[in-house]
Amino acid sequence: MDETVKPLRIPPEMSVYADRHDVFDLVQSMVSSLMVDRPEEPISYLIGLLKRSRVNIPRIAVLGPPAAGRQTVVRQLCAQLGSVQVSVDSLLDDQSELSKQALQYTHTQQEVPAELLVKLIQQRLAKIDCFRRGWVLEGIPQTRQQALSLQEAGISPDHVVMLEAPDDVLLERSQGRLVDPLTGDVYHQTFIWPSDQTVAQRLEKGRSLSEEQRLAKLQRYRCEVTGLSSAYQHVLKTVNADQPHADVYQQVLGFVLTRRRSLAPHIPRILLFGPPGSGKSLQARLLSEKYKTVDVCCGQLLRSVAAGGSAVGELIRPYLETGRRAPDSLVLQVLTERLSRLDCSSRGWILHGFPSDREQARSLQESSYQPNRVFFLQLTDDVCLERISLRATDPVSGERYHSVSRPAPGPAVQNRLQTRPEHTTHSVTHTLTQYWTHTAALQAMYPDAVHINADQDPHSVLEALESGLSTRRSTLSD
């Protein structure tokens, strides 16, 4: 066949390797940084990204009303994370042409225009220290308009912390504000007091605002807080600042150390285990419909291949006709051919019905088709028997019905329903025995698998599966 007309095939090893080494996350992070910094030499810039010590550098904003403790939290974060503190004051102090323009507004007590503020921030974040170490914005942005302008410029923090406290607490703190003249650190007689007596002795009263000015600043923040929250709702955590500072800081630190949920493409490769009657086929179908992944039922696949008339199908047919188990090598050959197709390689797959024992699982692990999510649906034998004994199949449409959970749509369909031989009590009991014989070994093969109670309505089971899918990839393919 001409190489130019061969059907496109994505090597299965590619997604396994990409998952193992976080390639998709790396590319997403690099492209995001590229769009934020917009360097003149993008190739050299990307090479520099790869050479620096870490790719996922901190990009944080700490917001909150006056006297909520923003500055103290930000200084501690920067000290611990090695990041650069960026505040309005530091932007105005850098002696650049932009800062001189901004100072003209502040000297006349006017607000710095959002466009000018964004240029100041872009200029600061483009410097090599922010590039290498990351940054923490202190009290920036102050308004929703500023937040939207920053987003339009490509500046989007990965974590946004919003400190919150009652107005009376904030006003009390404003009155008792003390500053270390050497370091600029902020303290308070009742909220934060230095452990070093030398520091305590040199504290001075900070810049004092009138009560009217304090109320005005607080009121302005209250007017903007809803808009700010909505602008950053997907990366936002609100922290109660009306508690001991050590507790506040630990909550903030714990949040910013969590990895932001990745939007990079991760191709799902799902194994679904469970006893007969646990709902594997239903859940695979629901997941496939919702996430556009390929539903691969091993038994159905073998029947389809046997009916296709291929050479492999002719080898499989005698086993299916006599109810014998097909050789593992033959089953794996059919499976690998199906999983290698473009739809499985690009959209991912959900496999159920295989493997059924340790040897099959080992063969799958040694192939190029390793799962990155494994689920065990758990159900007692009594419930399994009850569910299966009430099943029946429409020989015309092939649809499967259940007298309780999914009754036939009408008398005509009901009258032609048939019960499969494998759904008799004797057959199901034998299948259950076989399943439990090998389950412990399979669970040992997949120690990071998620176990889900299947004795609940299908939508609750689906929600549990989705919860397992939304967590960061497991170490199954490591």
PDB file of C-alpha atoms in Angstrom, residues 102 126 187 216 228 256 290 315 354 361:
ATOM      1  CA  ALA A 102       1.697  56.324  36.951  1.00  0.00           C
ATOM      2  CA  ALA A 126       8.946  40.077  31.910  1.00  0.00           C
ATOM      3  CA  TYR A 187       2.608  43.972  62.688  1.00  0.00           C
ATOM      4  CA  ALA A 216     -14.091  54.656  51.984  1.00  0.00           C
ATOM      5  CA  LEU A 228     -13.190  40.009  41.341  1.00  0.00           C
ATOM      6  CA  VAL A 256      -1.040  27.539  46.418  1.00  0.00           C
ATOM      7  CA  LYS A 290     -20.378  11.756  27.757  1.00  0.00           C
ATOM      8  CA  LEU A 315     -10.110 -19.027  14.613  1.00  0.00           C
ATOM      9  CA  PHE A 354     -10.647  -8.215  29.816  1.00  0.00           C
ATOM     10  CA  ALA A 361      -3.466  -8.484  33.126  1.00  0.00           C
TER      11      ALA A 361
END
